[in-house]
JSON list of C-alpha atoms in Angstrom, two decimals:
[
{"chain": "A", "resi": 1, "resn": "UNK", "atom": "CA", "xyz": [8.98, -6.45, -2.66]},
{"chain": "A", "resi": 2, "resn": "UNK", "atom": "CA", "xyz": [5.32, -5.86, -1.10]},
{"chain": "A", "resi": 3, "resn": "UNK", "atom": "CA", "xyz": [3.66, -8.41, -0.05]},
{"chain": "A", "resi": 4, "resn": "UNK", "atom": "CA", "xyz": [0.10, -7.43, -1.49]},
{"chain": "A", "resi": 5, "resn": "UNK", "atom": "CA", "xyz": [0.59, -4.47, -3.96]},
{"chain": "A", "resi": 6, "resn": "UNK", "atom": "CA", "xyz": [-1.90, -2.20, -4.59]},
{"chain": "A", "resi": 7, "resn": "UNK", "atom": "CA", "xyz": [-2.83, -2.19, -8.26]},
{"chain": "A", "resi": 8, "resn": "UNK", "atom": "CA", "xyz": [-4.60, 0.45, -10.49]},
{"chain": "A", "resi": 9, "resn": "UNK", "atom": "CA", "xyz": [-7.36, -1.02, -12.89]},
{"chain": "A", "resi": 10, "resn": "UNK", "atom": "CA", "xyz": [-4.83, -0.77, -15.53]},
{"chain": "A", "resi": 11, "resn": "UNK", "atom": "CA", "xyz": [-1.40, -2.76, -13.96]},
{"chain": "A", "resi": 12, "resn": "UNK", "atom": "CA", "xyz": [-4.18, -5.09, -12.15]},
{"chain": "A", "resi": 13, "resn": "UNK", "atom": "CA", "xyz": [-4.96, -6.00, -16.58]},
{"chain": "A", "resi": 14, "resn": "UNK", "atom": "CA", "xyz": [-1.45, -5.92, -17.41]},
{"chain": "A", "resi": 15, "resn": "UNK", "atom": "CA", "xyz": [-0.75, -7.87, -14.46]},
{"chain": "A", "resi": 16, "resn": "UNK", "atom": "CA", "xyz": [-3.52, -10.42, -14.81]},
{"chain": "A", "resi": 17, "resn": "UNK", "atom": "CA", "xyz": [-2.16, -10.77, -18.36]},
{"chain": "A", "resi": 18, "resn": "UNK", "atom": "CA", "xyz": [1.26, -11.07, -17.54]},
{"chain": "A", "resi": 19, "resn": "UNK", "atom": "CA", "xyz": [0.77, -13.77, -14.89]},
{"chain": "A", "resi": 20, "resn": "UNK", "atom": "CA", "xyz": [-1.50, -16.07, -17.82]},
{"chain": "A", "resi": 21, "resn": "UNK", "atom": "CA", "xyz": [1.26, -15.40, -20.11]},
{"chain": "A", "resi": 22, "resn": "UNK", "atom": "CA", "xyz": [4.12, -16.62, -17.67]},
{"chain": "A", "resi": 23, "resn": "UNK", "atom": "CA", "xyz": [2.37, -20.08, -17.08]},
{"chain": "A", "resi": 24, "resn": "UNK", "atom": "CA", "xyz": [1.62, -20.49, -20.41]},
{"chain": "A", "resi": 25, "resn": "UNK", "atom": "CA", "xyz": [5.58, -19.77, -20.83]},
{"chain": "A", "resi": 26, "resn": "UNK", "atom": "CA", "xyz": [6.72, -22.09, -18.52]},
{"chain": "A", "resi": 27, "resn": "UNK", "atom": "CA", "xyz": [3.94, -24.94, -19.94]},
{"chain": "A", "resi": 28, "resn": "UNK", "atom": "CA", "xyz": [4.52, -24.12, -23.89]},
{"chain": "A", "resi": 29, "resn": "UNK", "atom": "CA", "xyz": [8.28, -23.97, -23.47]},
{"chain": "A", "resi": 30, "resn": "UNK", "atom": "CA", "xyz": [9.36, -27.09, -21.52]},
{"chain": "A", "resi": 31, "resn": "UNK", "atom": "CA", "xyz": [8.95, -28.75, -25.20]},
{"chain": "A", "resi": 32, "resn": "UNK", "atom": "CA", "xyz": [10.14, -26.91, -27.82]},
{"chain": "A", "resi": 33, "resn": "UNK", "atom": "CA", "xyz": [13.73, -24.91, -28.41]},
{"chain": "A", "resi": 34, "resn": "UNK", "atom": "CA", "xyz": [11.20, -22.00, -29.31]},
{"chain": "A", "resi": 35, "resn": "UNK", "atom": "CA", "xyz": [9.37, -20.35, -27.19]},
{"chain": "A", "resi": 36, "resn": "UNK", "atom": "CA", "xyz": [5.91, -19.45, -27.51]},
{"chain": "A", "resi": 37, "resn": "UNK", "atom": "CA", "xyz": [5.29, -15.44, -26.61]},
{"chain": "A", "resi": 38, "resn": "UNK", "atom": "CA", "xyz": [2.70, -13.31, -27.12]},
{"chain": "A", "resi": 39, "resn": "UNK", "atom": "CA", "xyz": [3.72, -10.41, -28.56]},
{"chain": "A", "resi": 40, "resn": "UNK", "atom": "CA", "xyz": [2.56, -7.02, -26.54]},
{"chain": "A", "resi": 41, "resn": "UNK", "atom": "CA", "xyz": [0.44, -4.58, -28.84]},
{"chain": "A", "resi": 42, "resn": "UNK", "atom": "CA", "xyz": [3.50, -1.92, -29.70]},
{"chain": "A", "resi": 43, "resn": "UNK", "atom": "CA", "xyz": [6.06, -4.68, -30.18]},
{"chain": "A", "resi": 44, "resn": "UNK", "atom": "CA", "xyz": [6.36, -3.42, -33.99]},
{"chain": "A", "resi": 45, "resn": "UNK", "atom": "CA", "xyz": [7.62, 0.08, -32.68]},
{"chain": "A", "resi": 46, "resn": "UNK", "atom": "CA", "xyz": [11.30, -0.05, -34.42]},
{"chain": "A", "resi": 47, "resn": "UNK", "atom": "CA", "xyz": [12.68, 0.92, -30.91]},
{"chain": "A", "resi": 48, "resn": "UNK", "atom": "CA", "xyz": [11.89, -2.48, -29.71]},
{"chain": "A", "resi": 49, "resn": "UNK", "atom": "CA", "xyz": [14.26, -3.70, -32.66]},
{"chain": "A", "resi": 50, "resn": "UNK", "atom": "CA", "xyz": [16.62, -1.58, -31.31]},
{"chain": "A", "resi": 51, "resn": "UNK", "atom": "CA", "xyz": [16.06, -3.30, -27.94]},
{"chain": "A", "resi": 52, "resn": "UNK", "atom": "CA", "xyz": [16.11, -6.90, -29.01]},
{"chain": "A", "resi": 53, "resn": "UNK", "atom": "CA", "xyz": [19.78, -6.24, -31.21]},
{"chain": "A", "resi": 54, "resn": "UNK", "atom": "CA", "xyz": [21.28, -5.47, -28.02]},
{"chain": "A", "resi": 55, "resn": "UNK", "atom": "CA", "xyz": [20.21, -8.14, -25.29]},
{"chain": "A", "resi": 56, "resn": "UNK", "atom": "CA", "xyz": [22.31, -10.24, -23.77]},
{"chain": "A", "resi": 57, "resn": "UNK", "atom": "CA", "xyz": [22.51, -14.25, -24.79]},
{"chain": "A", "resi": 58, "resn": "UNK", "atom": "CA", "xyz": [22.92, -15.61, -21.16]},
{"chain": "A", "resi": 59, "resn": "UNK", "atom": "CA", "xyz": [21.51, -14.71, -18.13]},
{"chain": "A", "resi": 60, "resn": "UNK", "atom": "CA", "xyz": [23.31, -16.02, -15.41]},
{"chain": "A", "resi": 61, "resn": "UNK", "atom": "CA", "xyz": [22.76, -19.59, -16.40]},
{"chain": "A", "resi": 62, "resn": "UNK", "atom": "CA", "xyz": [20.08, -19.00, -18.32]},
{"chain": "A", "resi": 63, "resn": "UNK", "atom": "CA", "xyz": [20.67, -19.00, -22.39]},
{"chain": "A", "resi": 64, "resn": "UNK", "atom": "CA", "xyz": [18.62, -16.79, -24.67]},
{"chain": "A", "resi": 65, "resn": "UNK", "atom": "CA", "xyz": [16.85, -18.41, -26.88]},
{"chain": "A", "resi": 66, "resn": "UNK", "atom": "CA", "xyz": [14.15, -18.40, -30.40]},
{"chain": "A", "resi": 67, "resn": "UNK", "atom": "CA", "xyz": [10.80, -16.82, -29.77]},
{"chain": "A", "resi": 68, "resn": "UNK", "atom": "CA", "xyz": [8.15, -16.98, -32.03]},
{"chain": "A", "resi": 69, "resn": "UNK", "atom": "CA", "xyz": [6.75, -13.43, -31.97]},
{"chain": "A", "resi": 70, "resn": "UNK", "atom": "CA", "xyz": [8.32, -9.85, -32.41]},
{"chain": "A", "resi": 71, "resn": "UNK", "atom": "CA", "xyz": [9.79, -7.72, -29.77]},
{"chain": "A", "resi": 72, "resn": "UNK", "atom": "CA", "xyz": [10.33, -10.60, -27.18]},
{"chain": "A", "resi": 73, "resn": "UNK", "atom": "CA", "xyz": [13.28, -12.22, -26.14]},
{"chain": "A", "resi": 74, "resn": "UNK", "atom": "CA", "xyz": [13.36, -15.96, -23.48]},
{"chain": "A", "resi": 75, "resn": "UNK", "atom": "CA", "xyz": [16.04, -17.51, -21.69]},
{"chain": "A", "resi": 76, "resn": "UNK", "atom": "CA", "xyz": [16.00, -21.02, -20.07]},
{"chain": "A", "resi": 77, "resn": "UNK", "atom": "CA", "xyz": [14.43, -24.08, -21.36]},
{"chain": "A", "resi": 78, "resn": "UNK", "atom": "CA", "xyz": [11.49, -24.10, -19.50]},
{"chain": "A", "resi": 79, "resn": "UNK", "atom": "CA", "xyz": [11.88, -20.10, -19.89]},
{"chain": "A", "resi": 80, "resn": "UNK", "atom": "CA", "xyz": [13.22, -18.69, -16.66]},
{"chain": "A", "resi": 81, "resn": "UNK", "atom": "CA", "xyz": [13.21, -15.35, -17.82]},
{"chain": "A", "resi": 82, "resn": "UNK", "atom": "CA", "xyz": [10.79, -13.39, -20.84]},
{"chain": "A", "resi": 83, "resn": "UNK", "atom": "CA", "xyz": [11.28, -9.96, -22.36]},
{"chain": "A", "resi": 84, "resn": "UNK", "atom": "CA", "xyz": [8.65, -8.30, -24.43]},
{"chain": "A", "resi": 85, "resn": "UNK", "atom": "CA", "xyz": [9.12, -4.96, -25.78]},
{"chain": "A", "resi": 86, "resn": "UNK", "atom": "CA", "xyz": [5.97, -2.14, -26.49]},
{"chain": "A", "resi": 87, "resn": "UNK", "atom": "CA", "xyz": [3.94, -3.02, -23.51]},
{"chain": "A", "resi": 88, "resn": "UNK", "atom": "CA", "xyz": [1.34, -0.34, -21.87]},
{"chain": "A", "resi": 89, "resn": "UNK", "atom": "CA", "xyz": [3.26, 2.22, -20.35]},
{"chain": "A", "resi": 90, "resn": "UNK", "atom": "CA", "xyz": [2.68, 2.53, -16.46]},
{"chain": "A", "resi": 91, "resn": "UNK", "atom": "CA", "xyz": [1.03, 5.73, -14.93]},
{"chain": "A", "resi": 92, "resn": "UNK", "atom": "CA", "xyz": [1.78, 7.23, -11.67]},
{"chain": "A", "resi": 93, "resn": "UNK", "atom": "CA", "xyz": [1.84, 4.10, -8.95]},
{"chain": "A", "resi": 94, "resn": "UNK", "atom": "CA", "xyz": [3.42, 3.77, -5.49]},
{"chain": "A", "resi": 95, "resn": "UNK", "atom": "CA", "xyz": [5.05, 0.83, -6.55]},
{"chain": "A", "resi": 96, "resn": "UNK", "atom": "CA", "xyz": [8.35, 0.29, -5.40]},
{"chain": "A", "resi": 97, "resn": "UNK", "atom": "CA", "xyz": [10.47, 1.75, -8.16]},
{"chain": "A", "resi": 98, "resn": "UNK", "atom": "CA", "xyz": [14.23, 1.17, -8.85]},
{"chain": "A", "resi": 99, "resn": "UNK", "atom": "CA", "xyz": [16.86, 2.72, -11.19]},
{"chain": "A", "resi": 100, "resn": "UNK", "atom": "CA", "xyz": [19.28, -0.15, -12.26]},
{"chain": "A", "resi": 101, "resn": "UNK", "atom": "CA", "xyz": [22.19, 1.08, -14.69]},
{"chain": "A", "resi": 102, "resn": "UNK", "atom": "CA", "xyz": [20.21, 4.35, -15.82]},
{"chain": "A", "resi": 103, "resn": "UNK", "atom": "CA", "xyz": [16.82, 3.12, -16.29]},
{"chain": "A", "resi": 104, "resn": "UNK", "atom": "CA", "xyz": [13.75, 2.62, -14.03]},
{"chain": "A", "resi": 105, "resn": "UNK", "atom": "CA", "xyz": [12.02, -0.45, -13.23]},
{"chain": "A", "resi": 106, "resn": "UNK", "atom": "CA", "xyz": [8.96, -0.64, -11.45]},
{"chain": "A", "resi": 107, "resn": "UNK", "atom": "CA", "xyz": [8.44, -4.24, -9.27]},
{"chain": "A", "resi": 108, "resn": "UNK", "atom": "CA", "xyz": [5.65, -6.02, -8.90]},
{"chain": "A", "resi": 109, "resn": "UNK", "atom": "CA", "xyz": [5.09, -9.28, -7.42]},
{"chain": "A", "resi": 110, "resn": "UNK", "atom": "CA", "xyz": [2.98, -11.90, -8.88]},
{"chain": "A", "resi": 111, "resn": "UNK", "atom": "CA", "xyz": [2.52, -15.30, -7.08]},
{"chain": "A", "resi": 112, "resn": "UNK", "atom": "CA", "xyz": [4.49, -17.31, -9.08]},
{"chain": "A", "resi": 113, "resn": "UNK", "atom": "CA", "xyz": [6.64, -14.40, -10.44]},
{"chain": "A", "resi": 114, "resn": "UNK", "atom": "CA", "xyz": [8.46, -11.06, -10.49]},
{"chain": "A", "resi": 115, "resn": "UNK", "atom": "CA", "xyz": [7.36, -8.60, -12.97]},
{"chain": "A", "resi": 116, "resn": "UNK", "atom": "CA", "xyz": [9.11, -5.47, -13.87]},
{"chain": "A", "resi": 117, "resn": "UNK", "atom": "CA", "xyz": [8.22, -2.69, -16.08]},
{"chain": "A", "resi": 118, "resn": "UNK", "atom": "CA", "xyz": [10.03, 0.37, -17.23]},
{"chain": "A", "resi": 119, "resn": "UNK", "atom": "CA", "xyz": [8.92, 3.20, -16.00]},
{"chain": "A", "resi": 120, "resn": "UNK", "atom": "CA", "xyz": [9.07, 6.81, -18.19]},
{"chain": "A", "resi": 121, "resn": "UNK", "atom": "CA", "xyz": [10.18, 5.13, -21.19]},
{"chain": "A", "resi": 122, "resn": "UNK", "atom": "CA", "xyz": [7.42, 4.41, -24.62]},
{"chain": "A", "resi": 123, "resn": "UNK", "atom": "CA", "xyz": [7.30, 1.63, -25.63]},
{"chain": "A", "resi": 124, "resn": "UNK", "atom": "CA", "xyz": [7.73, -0.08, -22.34]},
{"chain": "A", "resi": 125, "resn": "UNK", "atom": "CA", "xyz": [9.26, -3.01, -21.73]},
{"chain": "A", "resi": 126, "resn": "UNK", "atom": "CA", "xyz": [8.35, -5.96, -19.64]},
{"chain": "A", "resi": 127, "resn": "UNK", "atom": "CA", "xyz": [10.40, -8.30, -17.87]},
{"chain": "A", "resi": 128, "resn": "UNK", "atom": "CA", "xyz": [9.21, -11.82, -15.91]},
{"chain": "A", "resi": 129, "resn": "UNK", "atom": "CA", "xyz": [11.38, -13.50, -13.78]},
{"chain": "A", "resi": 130, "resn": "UNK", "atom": "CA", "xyz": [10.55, -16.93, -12.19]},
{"chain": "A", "resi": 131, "resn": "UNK", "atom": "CA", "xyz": [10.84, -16.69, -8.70]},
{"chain": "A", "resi": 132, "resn": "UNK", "atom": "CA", "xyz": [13.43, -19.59, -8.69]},
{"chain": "A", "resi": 133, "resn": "UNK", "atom": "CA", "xyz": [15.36, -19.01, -11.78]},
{"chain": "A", "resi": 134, "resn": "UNK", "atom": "CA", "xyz": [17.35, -15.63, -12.35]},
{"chain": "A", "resi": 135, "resn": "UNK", "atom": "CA", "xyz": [17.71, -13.27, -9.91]},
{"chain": "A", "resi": 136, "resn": "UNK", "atom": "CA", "xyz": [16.96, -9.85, -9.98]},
{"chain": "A", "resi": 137, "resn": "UNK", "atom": "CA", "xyz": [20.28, -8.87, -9.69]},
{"chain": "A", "resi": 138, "resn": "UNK", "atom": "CA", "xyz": [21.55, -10.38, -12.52]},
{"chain": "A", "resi": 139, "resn": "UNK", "atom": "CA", "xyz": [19.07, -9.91, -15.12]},
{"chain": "A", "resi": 140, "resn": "UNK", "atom": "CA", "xyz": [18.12, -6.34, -14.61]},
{"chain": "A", "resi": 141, "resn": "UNK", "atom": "CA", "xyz": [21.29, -5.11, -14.82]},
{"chain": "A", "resi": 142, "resn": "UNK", "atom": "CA", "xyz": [21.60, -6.96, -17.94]},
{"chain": "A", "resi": 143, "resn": "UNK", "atom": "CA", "xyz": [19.17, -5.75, -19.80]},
{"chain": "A", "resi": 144, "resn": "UNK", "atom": "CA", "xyz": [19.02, -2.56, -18.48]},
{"chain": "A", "resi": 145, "resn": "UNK", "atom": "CA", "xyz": [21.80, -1.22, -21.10]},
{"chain": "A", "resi": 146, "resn": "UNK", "atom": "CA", "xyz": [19.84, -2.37, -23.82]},
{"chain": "A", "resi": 147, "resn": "UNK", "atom": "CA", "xyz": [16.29, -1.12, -22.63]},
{"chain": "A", "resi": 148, "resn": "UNK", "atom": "CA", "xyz": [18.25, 2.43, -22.20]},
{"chain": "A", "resi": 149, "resn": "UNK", "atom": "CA", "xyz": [17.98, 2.58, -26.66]},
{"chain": "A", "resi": 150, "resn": "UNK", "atom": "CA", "xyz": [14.67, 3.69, -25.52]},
{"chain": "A", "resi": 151, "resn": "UNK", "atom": "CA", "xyz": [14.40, 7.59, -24.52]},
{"chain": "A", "resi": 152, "resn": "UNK", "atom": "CA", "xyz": [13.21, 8.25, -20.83]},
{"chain": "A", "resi": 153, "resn": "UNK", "atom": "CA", "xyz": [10.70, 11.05, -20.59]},
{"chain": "A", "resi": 154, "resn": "UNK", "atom": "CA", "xyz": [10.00, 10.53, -17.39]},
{"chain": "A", "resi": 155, "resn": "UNK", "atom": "CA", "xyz": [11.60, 9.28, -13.69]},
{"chain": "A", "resi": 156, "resn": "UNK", "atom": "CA", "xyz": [10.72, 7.78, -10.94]},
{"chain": "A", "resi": 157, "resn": "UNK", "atom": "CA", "xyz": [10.64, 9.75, -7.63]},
{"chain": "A", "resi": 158, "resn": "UNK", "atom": "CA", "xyz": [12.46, 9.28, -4.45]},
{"chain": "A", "resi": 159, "resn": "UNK", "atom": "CA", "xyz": [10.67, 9.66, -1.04]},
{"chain": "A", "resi": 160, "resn": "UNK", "atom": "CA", "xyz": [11.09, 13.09, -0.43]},
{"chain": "A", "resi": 161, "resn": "UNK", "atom": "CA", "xyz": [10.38, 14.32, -3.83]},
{"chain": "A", "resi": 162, "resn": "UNK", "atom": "CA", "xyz": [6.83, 12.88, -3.20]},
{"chain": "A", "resi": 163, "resn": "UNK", "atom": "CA", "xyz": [6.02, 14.34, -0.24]},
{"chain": "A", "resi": 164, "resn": "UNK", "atom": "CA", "xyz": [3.54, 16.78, -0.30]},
{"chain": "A", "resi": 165, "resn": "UNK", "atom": "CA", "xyz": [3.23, 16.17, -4.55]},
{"chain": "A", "resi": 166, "resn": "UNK", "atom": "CA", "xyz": [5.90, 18.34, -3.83]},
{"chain": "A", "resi": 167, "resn": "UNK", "atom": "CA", "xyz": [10.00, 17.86, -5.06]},
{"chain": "A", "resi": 168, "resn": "UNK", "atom": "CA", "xyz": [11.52, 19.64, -1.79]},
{"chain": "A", "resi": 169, "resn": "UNK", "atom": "CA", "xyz": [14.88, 20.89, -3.78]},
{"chain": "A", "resi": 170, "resn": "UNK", "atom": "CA", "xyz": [13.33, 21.65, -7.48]},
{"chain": "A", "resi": 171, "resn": "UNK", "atom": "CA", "xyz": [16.69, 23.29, -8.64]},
{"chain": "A", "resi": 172, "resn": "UNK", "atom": "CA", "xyz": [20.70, 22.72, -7.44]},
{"chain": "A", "resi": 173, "resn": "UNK", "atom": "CA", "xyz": [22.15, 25.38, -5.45]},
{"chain": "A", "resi": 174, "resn": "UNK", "atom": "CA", "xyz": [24.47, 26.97, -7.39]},
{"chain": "A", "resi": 175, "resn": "UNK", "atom": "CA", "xyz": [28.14, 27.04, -5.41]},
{"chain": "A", "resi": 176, "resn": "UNK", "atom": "CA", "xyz": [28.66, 30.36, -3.57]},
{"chain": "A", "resi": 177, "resn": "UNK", "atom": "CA", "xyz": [29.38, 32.68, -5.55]},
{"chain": "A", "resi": 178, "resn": "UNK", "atom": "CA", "xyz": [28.57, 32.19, -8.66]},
{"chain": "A", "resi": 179, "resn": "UNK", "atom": "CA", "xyz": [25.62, 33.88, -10.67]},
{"chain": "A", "resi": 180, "resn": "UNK", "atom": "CA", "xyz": [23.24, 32.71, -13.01]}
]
């Protein structure tokens, strides 16, 4: 994960937004069995139903638990973990950008938490992980299957594919000897 990311206008927001929402998580939900989250502006898209049908209840040790808004999802008690569904897309970045189990997540690092956000799929989907609680590694794999109910219309790009703007292999070689 970078150390200082480099943030368009837009992710800066959503980032801003997503760090004021994560302390009020951890704050609001060290009292109550539900968790307070604020719902992101496409959370009504029935995809994110979809979504929230198939996530998992634990997390590691982390147990999923009420929220009081539509298209999120908490585990933990203070929430080490938050899910909300119909987020702002992200744009083109140089973000470090991962496929885990068929769908890609872009990383960012907050101070006091990861962030990751699908990339190529609308709605988008959010996920914030305390920096001490869940790893990584065992929530995105997680709820990746789940965040794959929504269609991918775009991918992220490996190194070479972005040199240049340019993807250096396009098209597959078809085996010698065979036509079109």
């Amino acid at each position: 994960m970078p150390k200082n990311p480099r943030l368009s206008p837009r992710t800066h927001r959503t980032t801003t937004t997503a760090g004021t929402l994560f302390a009020v998580m951890l704050g609001a939900s060290a009292c109550a069995s539900t968790a307070s989250v604020e719902p992101a502006p496409e959370a009504h898209d029935p995809v994110c139903a979809e979504v929230m049908l198939q996530l998992p209840e634990d997390l590691g040790e982390s147990t999923q638990r009420p929220t009081d808004s539509q298209g999120t999802s908490a585990w933990g008690d203070p929430s080490d973990v938050v899910l909300r569904c119909g987020v702002e897309p992200i744009g083109a970045t140089d973000e470090p950008c991962q496929r885990i189990d068929g769908v890609d997540w872009v990383f960012l690092e907050q101070q006091d938490h990861y962030q990751a956000v699908t990339f190529g799929r609308e709605p988008a989907v959010e996920v914030l992980l305390g920096l001490e609680a869940v790893s990584s590694a065992t929530a995105m794999p997680a709820l990746s299957p789940a965040v794959a109910e929504i269609d991918q219309t775009r991918e992220c790009l490996d190194y070479e594919q972005t040199l240049d703007g340019e993807d250096l292999d396009p098209e597959p070689a078809l085996p010698e000897g065979q036509n079109e």
